[in-house]
C-alpha positions as CSV (number, residue, x, y, z in Angstrom):
1,F,9.2,15.6,20.3
2,I,9.1,15.1,16.6
3,T,11.8,14.1,14.1
4,F,11.7,13.0,10.5
5,M,15.3,12.0,10.2
6,S,16.2,8.5,8.9
7,P,20.0,8.3,8.3
8,N,20.1,5.7,5.5
9,L,18.3,6.4,2.2
10,N,17.6,3.7,-0.3
11,F,17.2,5.1,-3.8
12,C,14.9,2.3,-5.0
13,C,12.0,4.6,-5.6
14,M,9.2,2.1,-5.6
15,K,8.4,-1.1,-3.7
16,S,8.0,-4.2,-5.8
17,R,4.7,-4.1,-7.7
18,S,3.3,-5.3,-11.0
19,L,5.3,-3.9,-14.0
20,L,2.1,-2.4,-15.3
21,L,1.4,-0.1,-12.4
22,L,5.0,0.4,-11.3
23,T,5.6,2.2,-14.6
24,A,2.4,4.3,-14.1
25,L,3.5,5.5,-10.6
26,I,6.9,6.5,-11.9
27,L,5.4,8.4,-14.8
28,L,2.9,10.1,-12.4
29,F,5.7,11.4,-10.2
30,S,7.6,12.8,-13.1
31,T,4.5,14.7,-14.4
32,T,3.2,16.0,-11.0
33,Q,6.3,17.0,-9.0
34,L,6.7,20.4,-10.9
35,F,3.9,22.7,-11.6
36,S,5.0,26.2,-12.7
37,Q,7.7,28.0,-14.6
38,N,9.1,30.3,-11.8
39,G,12.1,28.2,-11.0
40,F,14.0,27.4,-7.8
41,K,17.5,27.9,-6.5
42,I,18.6,26.4,-3.2
43,T,22.1,27.0,-2.1
44,I,23.5,24.7,0.6
45,N,26.8,25.4,2.5
46,I,28.0,22.6,4.7
47,K,31.4,23.3,6.3
48,K,33.8,20.3,6.5
49,L,31.7,18.3,4.0
50,P,34.2,16.3,1.9
51,D,31.8,15.1,-0.8
52,T,32.0,15.9,-4.5
53,I,28.3,15.3,-5.2
54,A,25.0,15.7,-3.4
55,F,21.3,14.9,-4.0
56,L,18.1,16.8,-3.4
57,G,15.4,14.4,-2.2
58,S,11.8,14.6,-1.1
59,Y,9.0,12.5,0.1
60,Y,6.4,11.3,-2.3
61,G,3.7,9.2,-0.7
62,E,5.3,6.0,0.4
63,N,8.5,6.7,-1.5
64,M,11.7,8.8,-1.2
65,T,12.5,10.4,-4.6
66,V,15.5,12.2,-6.0
67,D,14.5,15.6,-7.4
68,D,17.9,16.9,-8.4
69,T,21.7,16.1,-8.4
70,A,24.5,18.6,-8.2
71,L,28.3,18.6,-8.1
72,I,30.0,20.3,-5.2
73,T,32.2,22.9,-7.0
74,K,33.4,24.6,-3.9
75,P,34.3,22.9,-0.6
76,G,30.9,22.2,1.1
77,M,28.8,24.3,-1.4
78,V,26.1,22.8,-3.6
79,I,23.5,24.6,-5.6
80,F,20.2,23.0,-6.7
81,E,18.3,25.0,-9.3
82,G,15.8,24.6,-12.1
83,N,13.4,26.4,-14.3
84,Q,10.3,25.0,-12.7
85,T,9.0,25.5,-9.2
86,L,9.2,22.6,-6.7
87,D,6.0,21.3,-5.1
88,G,5.6,22.4,-1.5
89,G,6.7,19.7,1.0
90,V,9.5,18.3,3.1
91,Y,12.9,17.9,1.3
92,F,16.3,16.6,2.4
93,I,19.9,16.6,1.4
94,V,21.6,13.3,0.7
95,D,25.4,12.8,0.5
96,Q,27.3,10.8,-2.0
97,D,27.1,7.7,0.3
98,K,23.3,7.9,0.2
99,I,23.0,9.1,3.8
100,K,20.3,11.7,4.5
101,L,22.0,14.7,6.2
102,F,19.1,17.0,7.2
103,E,15.6,18.0,6.2
104,F,14.1,21.4,5.3
105,V,10.9,22.7,3.8
106,V,10.0,24.1,0.4
107,D,6.9,26.2,0.1
108,E,6.2,29.6,-1.5
109,T,9.8,30.7,-1.1
110,Q,11.9,28.8,-3.7
111,V,15.2,30.8,-3.6
112,F,17.1,30.6,-0.3
113,D,20.4,29.7,1.3
114,L,21.1,27.2,4.1
115,T,24.4,27.2,6.0
116,T,25.6,24.6,8.5
117,D,28.4,22.2,9.3
118,T,28.9,18.5,9.8
119,L,29.3,18.8,13.6
120,D,25.5,19.6,14.1
121,Y,23.4,20.1,11.0
122,I,20.3,21.2,12.9
123,N,21.6,23.4,15.7
124,H,24.3,25.1,13.6
125,M,21.8,25.9,10.8
126,K,21.6,29.5,9.5
127,V,18.8,30.4,7.1
128,K,18.8,33.2,4.6
129,G,15.8,34.2,2.5
130,S,13.2,31.7,3.7
131,A,10.8,32.5,6.5
132,E,9.4,29.0,6.3
133,N,12.8,27.5,7.1
134,D,13.5,30.0,9.8
135,I,10.4,28.7,11.5
136,F,11.2,25.1,10.7
137,F,14.7,25.1,12.1
138,D,13.7,27.2,15.1
139,Y,11.2,24.5,16.0
140,Q,13.8,21.7,15.4
141,Q,16.4,23.5,17.5
142,T,14.0,24.2,20.4
143,S,12.7,20.6,20.3
144,S,16.3,19.4,20.2
145,K,17.2,21.4,23.3
146,L,14.2,20.3,25.2
147,F,14.9,16.7,24.3
148,S,18.5,17.1,25.4
149,D,17.3,18.5,28.8
150,I,15.1,15.5,29.3
151,Q,18.0,13.1,28.6
152,E,20.3,14.9,31.0
153,L,17.7,14.8,33.7
154,R,17.1,11.0,33.2
155,Q,20.9,10.4,33.3
156,L,21.0,12.4,36.6
157,K,18.2,10.4,38.0
158,A,20.0,7.2,37.3
159,K,22.9,8.4,39.4
160,I,21.1,9.5,42.5
161,T,19.8,7.3,45.3
162,T,17.6,9.3,47.6
163,Q,13.8,9.3,47.0
164,D,13.6,13.1,47.5
165,S,16.2,13.8,44.9
166,M,14.5,11.4,42.4
167,D,11.1,13.1,43.1
168,W,12.7,16.5,42.4
169,V,14.1,15.2,39.1
170,D,10.7,13.8,38.1
171,K,9.2,17.2,38.6
172,Q,11.9,18.8,36.5
173,I,11.2,16.2,33.7
174,Q,7.5,16.9,34.0
175,A,8.1,20.7,33.7
176,V,10.2,20.2,30.6
177,N,7.5,18.0,29.0
178,E,4.9,20.7,29.9
179,E,7.1,23.3,28.3
180,N,7.4,21.2,25.2
181,V,3.6,20.8,25.0
182,A,3.0,24.5,25.5
183,Y,5.6,25.4,22.9
184,K,4.0,23.1,20.4
185,L,0.4,24.3,21.1
186,N,1.7,27.9,20.7
187,F,3.3,26.9,17.4
188,L,0.0,25.5,16.1
189,E,-1.8,28.7,17.0
190,E,0.8,31.2,15.6
191,Q,1.7,29.2,12.5
192,P,-1.6,27.8,11.2
193,D,-0.4,27.7,7.5
194,H,3.1,26.3,8.1
195,I,3.7,22.8,6.8
196,L,4.7,21.6,10.2
197,T,1.2,22.5,11.4
198,L,-0.2,20.4,8.6
199,I,2.0,17.5,9.8
200,F,1.4,17.9,13.5
201,N,-2.4,18.0,12.9
202,A,-2.2,14.9,10.7
203,S,-0.2,13.0,13.4
204,K,-3.0,13.4,16.0
205,E,-4.8,10.3,16.8
206,P,-8.6,10.4,17.5
207,V,-9.2,10.6,21.2
208,V,-12.0,8.2,22.2
209,P,-14.2,9.8,24.9
210,D,-14.1,8.2,28.4
211,S,-17.7,7.4,28.1
212,L,-16.9,4.9,25.4
213,K,-14.0,3.2,27.2
214,G,-14.5,-0.1,28.9
215,N,-14.0,-3.9,28.5
216,S,-17.6,-4.8,27.4
217,L,-18.0,-5.9,23.8
218,E,-20.6,-3.2,23.2
219,L,-18.3,-0.4,24.5
220,R,-15.3,-1.8,22.4
221,K,-17.5,-1.7,19.3
222,K,-18.6,1.9,20.0
223,A,-15.0,2.9,20.7
224,Y,-13.9,1.4,17.4
225,R,-16.6,3.0,15.5
226,Y,-15.8,6.4,17.1
227,Y,-12.1,6.0,16.3
228,K,-12.8,5.0,12.7
229,S,-15.3,7.7,12.0
230,H,-12.9,10.4,13.3
231,Y,-9.6,9.0,11.9
232,W,-9.5,11.6,9.1
233,D,-10.6,14.6,11.1
234,N,-7.2,16.3,11.3
235,I,-5.7,15.0,8.0
236,D,-6.1,17.7,5.4
237,L,-6.3,15.8,2.1
238,T,-7.2,19.0,0.3
239,D,-3.7,20.4,0.9
240,P,-1.3,19.1,-1.9
241,R,1.7,19.6,0.4
242,I,0.7,16.6,2.5
243,L,1.7,14.3,-0.3
244,K,5.4,15.3,0.1
245,T,5.6,14.6,3.9
246,P,6.9,11.6,5.7
247,L,3.6,11.1,7.5
248,F,1.1,10.9,4.6
249,H,1.6,7.3,3.5
250,S,1.9,5.9,7.0
251,K,-1.6,7.4,7.8
252,V,-3.1,5.9,4.7
253,D,-1.5,2.6,5.2
254,K,-2.5,2.3,8.8
255,Y,-6.1,3.0,8.0
256,F,-6.3,0.4,5.3
257,S,-4.1,-2.3,7.0
258,Q,-5.1,-1.9,10.6
259,V,-8.3,0.1,11.1
260,I,-10.9,-1.1,8.6
261,Q,-12.3,-4.5,7.9
262,K,-10.4,-6.5,5.4
263,S,-13.3,-7.6,3.2
264,P,-13.1,-6.4,-0.5
265,D,-16.5,-4.6,-0.2
266,S,-15.5,-2.8,3.0
267,I,-12.2,-1.7,1.4
268,I,-13.9,-0.5,-1.7
269,M,-16.3,1.6,0.4
270,E,-13.5,3.2,2.4
271,I,-11.4,3.9,-0.8
272,D,-14.3,5.8,-2.3
273,K,-14.7,7.8,0.9
274,V,-11.0,8.8,0.9
275,M,-11.0,9.6,-2.8
276,L,-14.0,11.9,-2.3
277,K,-12.1,13.7,0.5
278,C,-9.2,14.6,-1.8
279,K,-11.2,15.4,-4.9
280,G,-10.0,18.7,-6.2
281,N,-6.5,18.1,-4.9
282,D,-5.1,16.7,-8.1
283,P,-1.7,15.5,-6.9
284,V,-3.1,13.6,-4.0
285,Y,-6.1,12.3,-6.0
286,E,-3.9,11.1,-8.8
287,Y,-1.4,9.5,-6.5
288,L,-4.0,7.6,-4.5
289,A,-5.8,6.5,-7.6
290,W,-2.6,4.8,-8.8
291,Y,-1.6,3.6,-5.3
292,F,-4.8,1.8,-4.6
293,T,-5.0,0.4,-8.1
294,A,-1.4,-0.9,-7.9
295,T,-1.8,-2.2,-4.4
296,Y,-4.8,-4.3,-5.0
297,E,-3.9,-5.4,-8.6
298,S,-0.8,-7.1,-7.1
299,A,-2.3,-8.3,-3.8
300,S,-2.0,-12.0,-3.1
301,I,-5.1,-12.1,-0.9
302,M,-8.0,-14.0,-2.5
303,G,-10.8,-11.7,-3.6
304,Y,-8.8,-8.5,-3.6
305,D,-8.8,-8.4,-7.4
306,K,-12.4,-7.2,-7.1
307,I,-10.9,-4.0,-5.6
308,F,-8.6,-3.6,-8.6
309,V,-11.5,-3.9,-11.0
310,H,-13.5,-1.4,-9.0
311,M,-10.6,1.1,-9.2
312,V,-10.4,0.7,-12.9
313,D,-14.1,1.0,-13.5
314,E,-14.6,3.9,-11.1
315,Y,-11.5,6.0,-11.6
316,F,-10.1,5.2,-15.0
317,K,-12.7,3.7,-17.4
318,D,-14.5,6.2,-19.6
319,R,-12.6,9.1,-18.0
320,D,-10.2,11.5,-19.8
321,H,-7.1,11.9,-17.6
322,D,-4.1,13.8,-18.8
323,W,-2.0,11.8,-16.3
324,V,-2.9,8.4,-17.9
325,S,-1.2,7.5,-21.2
326,E,-3.3,5.8,-23.9
327,T,-1.2,2.7,-23.6
328,M,-1.5,2.5,-19.8
329,Y,-5.3,3.2,-20.1
330,E,-5.8,0.3,-22.5
331,S,-3.7,-2.0,-20.4
332,L,-5.7,-1.3,-17.3
333,I,-9.0,-1.8,-19.1
334,E,-7.8,-5.0,-20.7
335,R,-6.6,-6.4,-17.4
336,A,-9.8,-5.5,-15.5
337,D,-12.0,-7.0,-18.2
338,K,-9.9,-10.2,-18.2
339,I,-10.3,-11.0,-14.5
340,R,-13.8,-9.6,-14.2
341,P,-15.5,-12.9,-15.1
342,I,-13.6,-14.9,-12.5
343,L,-14.2,-12.6,-9.5
344,I,-15.4,-14.2,-6.4
345,G,-19.2,-14.4,-6.5
346,N,-19.5,-14.3,-10.3
347,F,-20.7,-17.3,-12.3
348,A,-17.8,-19.4,-13.5
349,P,-17.1,-19.2,-17.2
350,E,-18.3,-22.3,-19.1
351,L,-15.8,-24.8,-20.2
352,I,-16.6,-27.4,-22.8
353,L,-13.5,-29.5,-23.4
354,I,-12.6,-32.9,-24.8
355,D,-12.3,-36.0,-22.6
356,T,-10.3,-39.1,-22.9
357,N,-12.8,-40.6,-25.3
358,N,-12.8,-37.6,-27.6
359,N,-16.2,-36.5,-26.3
360,F,-16.9,-32.9,-25.2
361,K,-17.7,-32.4,-21.6
362,S,-19.3,-29.3,-20.1
363,L,-18.4,-27.9,-16.7
364,Y,-22.1,-26.9,-16.3
365,D,-23.1,-30.5,-16.7
366,V,-21.3,-31.4,-13.5
367,H,-23.8,-31.3,-10.6
368,H,-22.4,-31.4,-7.1
369,D,-22.4,-29.1,-4.1
370,Y,-18.8,-28.2,-5.0
371,V,-16.7,-28.5,-8.1
372,V,-13.0,-28.1,-8.1
373,I,-11.6,-26.9,-11.4
374,F,-8.0,-28.1,-11.5
375,F,-5.6,-26.8,-14.1
376,W,-2.5,-29.0,-14.3
377,T,0.0,-30.8,-16.5
378,T,1.7,-34.2,-16.3
379,T,5.1,-32.6,-16.5
380,C,4.7,-30.4,-13.4
381,N,6.0,-31.9,-10.1
382,E,4.0,-29.4,-8.0
383,C,0.9,-30.4,-10.0
384,K,1.5,-34.0,-9.0
385,K,1.7,-33.1,-5.3
386,E,-1.6,-31.2,-5.5
387,L,-3.2,-34.0,-7.5
388,K,-2.4,-36.5,-4.7
389,H,-3.9,-34.3,-2.0
390,L,-6.9,-33.5,-4.2
391,D,-7.5,-37.2,-5.0
392,E,-7.4,-38.0,-1.3
393,L,-10.0,-35.4,-0.5
394,Y,-12.2,-36.6,-3.4
395,H,-12.2,-40.2,-2.2
396,S,-12.6,-39.2,1.5
397,K,-16.2,-38.1,0.7
398,A,-15.9,-35.4,3.3
399,I,-17.8,-33.1,1.1
400,D,-20.0,-33.6,-2.0
401,M,-17.6,-32.6,-4.7
402,Q,-16.3,-33.4,-8.1
403,V,-13.1,-32.5,-9.8
404,F,-13.2,-31.0,-13.3
405,S,-9.6,-31.7,-14.2
406,V,-8.2,-29.7,-17.1
407,N,-4.9,-30.9,-18.4
408,T,-2.8,-28.2,-20.2
409,D,-0.3,-30.6,-21.7
410,T,-0.5,-31.0,-25.5
411,S,0.7,-34.7,-25.2
412,F,-2.7,-36.4,-25.4
413,N,-1.5,-40.0,-25.1
414,K,0.8,-39.2,-22.2
415,W,-2.1,-37.6,-20.4
416,K,-4.4,-40.6,-20.9
417,S,-1.7,-43.0,-19.7
418,F,-1.2,-40.9,-16.6
419,I,-4.9,-40.9,-15.8
420,K,-5.0,-44.7,-16.1
421,E,-1.9,-45.2,-14.0
422,Q,-3.3,-43.0,-11.2
423,S,-6.9,-44.3,-11.5
424,L,-8.2,-40.7,-11.6
425,D,-12.0,-41.2,-11.8
426,W,-12.7,-37.5,-12.1
427,V,-14.1,-35.6,-15.0
428,N,-10.9,-35.5,-17.0
429,V,-10.7,-33.1,-19.9
430,N,-7.9,-31.7,-22.1
431,G,-7.5,-28.1,-23.1
432,T,-6.2,-28.9,-26.6
433,K,-9.8,-29.0,-28.0
434,S,-12.6,-26.8,-27.0
435,I,-16.0,-25.5,-27.9
436,S,-15.8,-22.7,-25.3
437,R,-13.2,-19.9,-25.5
438,D,-9.6,-20.6,-24.7
439,Y,-9.4,-21.6,-21.0
440,H,-6.2,-19.5,-20.6
441,I,-8.3,-16.3,-21.3
442,L,-11.4,-17.4,-19.5
443,Y,-9.7,-18.3,-16.2
444,D,-6.5,-16.1,-16.5
445,I,-4.3,-19.2,-16.4
446,Y,-0.6,-18.4,-16.5
447,K,0.7,-21.1,-14.3
448,T,0.0,-24.6,-13.1
449,P,-1.3,-25.9,-10.8
450,T,-4.2,-23.5,-10.4
451,L,-7.4,-24.4,-8.6
452,F,-10.9,-22.8,-8.5
453,V,-13.8,-23.9,-6.3
454,I,-17.4,-23.3,-7.5
455,D,-20.7,-24.0,-5.8
456,K,-23.7,-25.9,-7.1
457,E,-25.0,-22.7,-8.7
458,K,-21.7,-22.5,-10.6
459,R,-20.5,-19.4,-8.8
460,T,-16.8,-19.0,-8.0
461,I,-16.4,-19.1,-4.3
462,A,-12.6,-19.6,-4.1
463,K,-9.5,-19.6,-6.3
464,H,-5.8,-20.1,-6.1
465,L,-6.1,-22.3,-3.1
466,S,-4.0,-25.4,-2.4
467,A,-5.7,-28.7,-2.4
468,E,-5.1,-29.0,1.4
469,Q,-6.9,-25.7,2.0
470,I,-10.1,-26.7,0.3
471,I,-11.8,-28.7,3.1
472,G,-11.1,-25.9,5.7
473,F,-12.4,-23.3,3.3
474,V,-15.6,-25.3,2.5
475,E,-16.3,-25.8,6.2
476,K,-16.1,-22.0,6.8
477,H,-18.2,-21.4,3.8
478,E,-20.9,-23.8,5.1
479,K,-20.9,-22.0,8.5
480,F,-21.2,-18.7,6.8
481,K,-24.2,-19.9,4.8
482,M,-25.9,-21.1,8.0
483,S,-25.2,-17.9,9.9
484,P,-28.3,-15.8,10.4
485,N,-26.2,-12.6,10.0
């Protein structure tokens, strides 16, 4: 049985993201939800509805959006209308308390009436002028009855005590389940173009062949590869209606959060595959371009900024999109270019800053297996905690490392006194005087403390770690280097 209903609707349209891309996603929705000038008029009659206002909502990727608002001028009657045609998809009515009452579909037919009551929105629904919704509610009503039959049989089974009677109930339950499966299969065959068929197909999970099932490592690997390679088989990313269904985002999110490997390179490869599948379907393509860009620009996982840079380079840079404003385009390019030099694996930008004796010290003159670049200030309590852990690691000699300590405080004398008090025998430099470019720009420093770890070749291997995480990271890094694979 399938249902899309979720009673409580939160009108916060977007989840928390960076301001840069939150704005872009909102603008994208406002420019893609309507695509022609034919207009729509949806008349809703709900008997015994006491409200004075109602909302027309729809799904949009991971969000629920408000498409229209209307006053209820007659008891229970509300009319939503506009000069432009609504995109095909699953829509819903929301009452003044922000509770979703029921769902319906919008497709080719954009002028129709729906009549029901508050006692049972689905089973008392009457449709006028929309074959798509006749089919939609017929399915909902049939599924509701079959589900109710199952519930009654289960309640009956709970009351009986003889095994023969329980066996009889089990057979009746099985018969209803078989009837439901047959009904659904018949629906898919008779209604290949209906939006429910699009949703049902997309909800199918890849069925791993029995020949690949087993507990051995090799069979598990084969089963995983089969599942992954067939994940998108029944998800039609060329149909723009899929964007306005409750299923679309969950399928995308599951694939990228649960199915594929979490390394940046693997994610980039899979993003490119999905973007290729929906090329030509502008609404889905544009939405996913923004969604992936926003997701990985704001991700807290180390190394995921590489995915953001890839998205900008591959899907925005040097491309003329009418769905990207000039200001947003420039912001994306600027942000990608700013973090590109400090991506994991790239050579760390050179720093040549002044030390306590007014001599310039170069990062590239520090030669150890590992160098920790530590941006901090004497007035920051969190910095002092990190400094303590970092100094303990430094003096433990657990790894061959040096600390290139960059103070961001403008009080030169206070900084020198602190170094002397704490006996910090690192490479201590101050950011107030520099031969290299501003360290804020080079290393995207907007807070302290911030730590980077570079190897003896001066490549960035880690960033935004805590001091306590360094030893564990380096140990894993050493094992990775020694691994034959």
